[in-house]
XYZ file of C-alpha atoms in Angstrom:
297
model
C -0.212 0.217 0.531
C 2.225 2.955 0.658
C 5.411 1.896 -2.367
C 1.210 2.573 -4.807
C 0.712 5.727 -2.969
C 4.072 7.611 -3.085
C 4.109 6.455 -7.210
C 1.158 7.618 -7.139
C 2.216 10.391 -5.506
C 5.728 10.993 -8.244
C 2.487 11.347 -11.038
C 0.774 13.517 -9.754
C 4.233 16.023 -9.164
C 4.782 15.478 -12.061
C 1.681 16.563 -13.744
C -0.290 17.974 -11.542
C 0.651 22.529 -11.498
C 1.799 23.099 -8.124
C -1.772 24.108 -6.564
C -3.630 22.283 -7.328
C -0.579 19.671 -5.820
C -1.373 19.907 -2.181
C -4.455 18.078 -1.990
C -3.166 15.034 -4.959
C -0.859 14.563 -2.517
C -3.614 14.898 0.561
C -4.910 12.066 -1.150
C -2.316 9.601 -2.527
C -0.620 9.784 0.999
C -3.275 8.921 3.216
C -4.519 6.488 5.906
C -5.575 4.065 3.229
C -6.268 0.825 4.846
C -6.639 -1.996 1.658
C -7.706 -5.112 1.305
C -8.228 -8.276 -1.086
C -11.441 -8.570 -1.819
C -11.166 -11.338 -4.308
C -8.071 -12.160 -7.412
C -8.524 -8.725 -9.536
C -10.622 -6.644 -6.710
C -9.238 -4.067 -4.427
C -11.368 -2.075 -1.733
C -9.589 1.046 -0.678
C -10.991 3.471 1.655
C -9.487 6.623 3.980
C -10.679 8.917 5.850
C -9.654 12.251 6.326
C -9.494 13.678 8.773
C -8.846 17.722 9.732
C -10.090 18.427 6.656
C -7.073 17.832 4.975
C -8.939 17.261 1.617
C -10.541 19.953 0.240
C -9.924 21.821 3.213
C -13.275 19.391 4.172
C -13.444 15.454 6.048
C -13.594 12.836 3.841
C -13.957 9.905 4.198
C -13.433 7.958 0.120
C -14.155 4.084 -0.449
C -13.075 2.839 -3.488
C -12.866 0.017 -5.801
C -10.380 -0.987 -8.072
C -11.466 -4.219 -10.250
C -9.072 -5.774 -13.241
C -10.152 -6.456 -16.759
C -10.303 -10.053 -16.120
C -13.557 -9.161 -14.299
C -16.507 -8.297 -15.228
C -19.728 -5.221 -14.586
C -23.437 -5.823 -14.938
C -25.542 -3.433 -14.402
C -29.054 -4.870 -13.154
C -32.277 -3.173 -11.925
C -34.917 -3.166 -9.725
C -38.360 -5.490 -10.573
C -40.848 -3.173 -12.466
C -42.743 -0.901 -9.999
C -40.554 -0.992 -7.454
C -37.250 0.146 -5.505
C -34.534 -2.669 -4.042
C -31.846 -1.417 -2.040
C -28.220 -1.628 -3.186
C -27.508 -5.103 -0.207
C -29.963 -6.545 -1.540
C -29.476 -5.907 -5.243
C -26.801 -7.960 -4.766
C -27.287 -10.307 -3.114
C -30.105 -11.088 -5.530
C -27.407 -11.628 -8.019
C -24.457 -13.956 -6.484
C -22.999 -10.063 -6.555
C -19.006 -9.249 -5.410
C -19.586 -5.708 -5.311
C -22.111 -3.659 -6.235
C -22.885 0.331 -5.822
C -25.936 2.013 -6.519
C -26.653 2.888 -10.068
C -28.486 6.248 -11.972
C -31.115 8.623 -10.446
C -34.755 6.963 -10.044
C -38.271 8.404 -9.217
C -39.049 8.324 -5.188
C -42.616 8.031 -5.651
C -44.306 6.195 -7.519
C -44.192 4.582 -10.656
C -41.216 4.253 -9.330
C -37.891 3.856 -11.342
C -35.250 4.919 -14.270
C -35.788 8.376 -15.078
C -32.420 7.238 -16.961
C -31.776 5.380 -19.761
C -30.309 1.613 -19.147
C -30.470 -0.942 -20.576
C -30.606 -4.676 -18.512
C -28.748 -7.481 -20.886
C -29.454 -5.857 -23.952
C -33.304 -5.055 -22.296
C -34.137 -1.988 -21.792
C -36.283 -0.676 -18.690
C -35.769 2.675 -18.820
C -35.907 5.778 -20.649
C -34.087 8.991 -20.233
C -36.101 12.178 -18.642
C -36.143 15.768 -20.530
C -35.159 19.025 -18.573
C -38.148 21.205 -17.229
C -39.816 23.015 -20.085
C -37.074 21.555 -22.387
C -37.005 18.517 -25.656
C -34.171 17.943 -24.247
C -31.953 15.261 -22.058
C -31.480 15.898 -18.037
C -28.584 17.800 -18.117
C -27.960 15.603 -15.947
C -26.735 13.573 -18.307
C -24.253 14.010 -19.723
C -23.242 10.129 -21.128
C -23.417 6.548 -20.503
C -21.100 2.963 -18.379
C -21.693 0.350 -21.175
C -20.340 -2.958 -20.916
C -20.357 -6.321 -23.547
C -18.594 -9.041 -21.282
C -15.417 -8.443 -19.435
C -15.308 -5.543 -21.664
C -16.427 -0.964 -20.835
C -16.523 1.900 -23.315
C -18.248 5.452 -21.881
C -20.078 7.021 -24.275
C -20.793 11.590 -24.821
C -24.788 12.203 -25.112
C -24.792 12.862 -29.031
C -27.312 16.567 -28.445
C -28.052 16.264 -31.787
C -28.729 11.846 -32.835
C -32.667 11.520 -30.235
C -32.220 7.235 -31.323
C -28.532 7.651 -29.129
C -29.049 5.321 -26.435
C -30.518 2.591 -28.700
C -27.577 2.090 -31.300
C -24.657 2.312 -28.033
C -23.333 -2.008 -28.729
C -23.739 -3.741 -25.643
C -26.315 -5.783 -23.814
C -25.748 -2.990 -20.480
C -26.319 0.410 -20.042
C -27.009 3.127 -18.183
C -26.786 7.211 -18.274
C -25.841 9.820 -15.553
C -23.348 12.103 -16.188
C -21.853 14.357 -16.009
C -19.494 12.814 -17.838
C -16.236 14.285 -16.321
C -13.942 12.566 -18.317
C -13.428 11.344 -21.466
C -9.836 9.383 -23.796
C -8.627 11.098 -20.568
C -9.087 14.810 -21.241
C -11.414 15.810 -18.780
C -15.019 17.267 -19.785
C -16.623 20.642 -19.531
C -18.878 20.462 -16.110
C -21.275 23.518 -16.119
C -21.347 25.492 -13.163
C -24.591 24.542 -11.608
C -25.960 24.629 -7.746
C -25.995 20.614 -8.662
C -22.602 19.944 -9.612
C -20.602 23.199 -7.700
C -22.108 22.324 -4.778
C -20.852 19.294 -2.128
C -23.144 16.220 -1.789
C -22.516 12.358 -0.829
C -20.545 11.223 -4.651
C -21.017 7.174 -7.117
C -18.969 7.785 -9.722
C -16.803 4.569 -11.984
C -14.687 5.113 -13.788
C -12.118 2.853 -16.832
C -8.511 2.654 -17.165
C -6.873 2.671 -19.467
C -5.371 -0.983 -18.464
C -8.444 -2.311 -19.461
C -8.874 -2.372 -15.267
C -12.159 -0.451 -14.091
C -12.713 1.897 -10.690
C -16.304 2.369 -8.708
C -16.002 5.232 -6.447
C -18.318 6.100 -3.168
C -17.517 9.803 -1.433
C -19.246 9.813 2.002
C -21.042 13.171 2.215
C -23.765 15.480 5.089
C -22.306 14.951 8.408
C -18.832 16.213 10.409
C -17.312 13.108 9.487
C -16.953 13.470 5.380
C -18.604 17.095 3.316
C -19.055 15.499 0.695
C -17.322 16.628 -2.792
C -18.735 18.850 -5.761
C -18.903 17.869 -9.042
C -14.941 19.005 -9.442
C -13.562 17.716 -6.941
C -15.070 13.979 -7.817
C -13.680 15.027 -10.760
C -9.848 15.415 -9.406
C -10.326 11.795 -7.563
C -11.752 9.618 -10.741
C -8.018 11.721 -12.401
C -5.905 11.277 -9.671
C -7.361 7.542 -9.177
C -6.173 6.694 -12.857
C -9.004 7.306 -14.732
C -9.369 7.608 -18.688
C -13.036 8.433 -18.538
C -15.921 8.867 -15.750
C -18.641 8.940 -15.065
C -21.537 10.448 -12.094
C -23.826 7.937 -11.370
C -26.622 8.879 -8.568
C -25.171 10.097 -4.999
C -26.796 11.934 -2.007
C -29.087 9.054 0.155
C -28.124 6.108 -3.320
C -24.424 6.857 -2.769
C -24.268 2.866 -1.244
C -20.842 0.376 -2.126
C -21.001 -2.869 -1.270
C -18.394 -5.820 -0.693
C -19.130 -9.204 -0.088
C -22.736 -8.336 1.773
C -22.030 -5.699 3.584
C -21.983 -2.134 3.441
C -18.219 -0.215 2.890
C -19.353 3.271 3.195
C -21.592 5.383 5.271
C -24.763 6.461 4.258
C -26.828 9.397 4.766
C -30.350 8.136 4.763
C -30.621 7.963 8.980
C -28.504 11.071 8.826
C -26.015 9.038 11.355
C -22.340 8.156 9.557
C -22.815 4.704 9.486
C -24.140 1.996 7.552
C -27.299 2.006 8.127
C -28.503 4.656 6.467
C -29.232 2.980 2.910
C -31.653 3.808 0.673
C -33.845 1.948 -1.990
C -32.713 2.429 -5.664
C -33.592 1.268 -9.015
C -31.120 -0.101 -10.345
C -26.450 -0.988 -9.538
C -23.944 -1.794 -10.766
C -22.230 -4.806 -9.770
C -19.890 -6.543 -10.070
C -19.998 -10.568 -9.826
C -18.757 -14.330 -10.037
C -19.065 -16.302 -13.500
C -21.171 -18.900 -14.240
C -21.535 -21.056 -17.106
C -24.316 -23.095 -18.111
C -28.393 -23.920 -16.347
C -27.142 -22.322 -13.432
C -25.349 -19.321 -15.239
C -28.202 -15.920 -12.834
C -30.025 -14.231 -15.583
C -30.518 -9.842 -14.663
C -34.173 -9.416 -16.057
C -35.479 -6.343 -14.387
C -38.702 -8.782 -14.159
C -38.120 -11.287 -11.840
């Protein structure tokens, strides 16, 4: 772990301007706890105290998933919401994080385009008083076998989502990094205010990165999209997409909640919210024992 942190700090020092080096160095040299979840899946989590990161206390959880593992999108049953832990348990997932945005009142369901096992189970919502997609829909993450790819929304193509070639597709946003370059992020209240956040990213070597930053607590303030963008870059992501956050932000490892969901107002694992979908990594099964991820049970 110490060797990894030192290497990361050297890379950051060589590529970041002086104004950003303090936070990047604090991030790299933080008191990280590292655990091998299973072969090819590593969990790292860190409590940044004494207002040391972005001038605040922060609790950051990171999953690094090697290219040999596949990620999938799973969805709750029609007209219901399920906790991320329940979705992980139902599909035998080793790890899971909450997915994209959804309606919290009946009729429940995703408000972003969602495709599970080739079947569309959610559509992108439109902005208020506009025929355009919601401004929170900046891109998508797509999974096909062990391959993962991110796409930027095409504002001029009304069938953009349908044409993404993958079994599983989840739209969300803002899109923060694409092909190694920071994407433009508008200075809206949603993006500039600190909240609990969840994100998915990809590294150049094909590994995937899942991140949850806790918030709305003295132990962890949460981050803005701009700060989350920096974190994803520091973690080596060449693509990064913001997912649903706030009370939805949850990371599950081997059936246990690793972070501190905030819906109960406490800094513990008991404040989990029910959600519409999740991103999971499950053991690969073959033959009749294979788990299907249909949105309807």
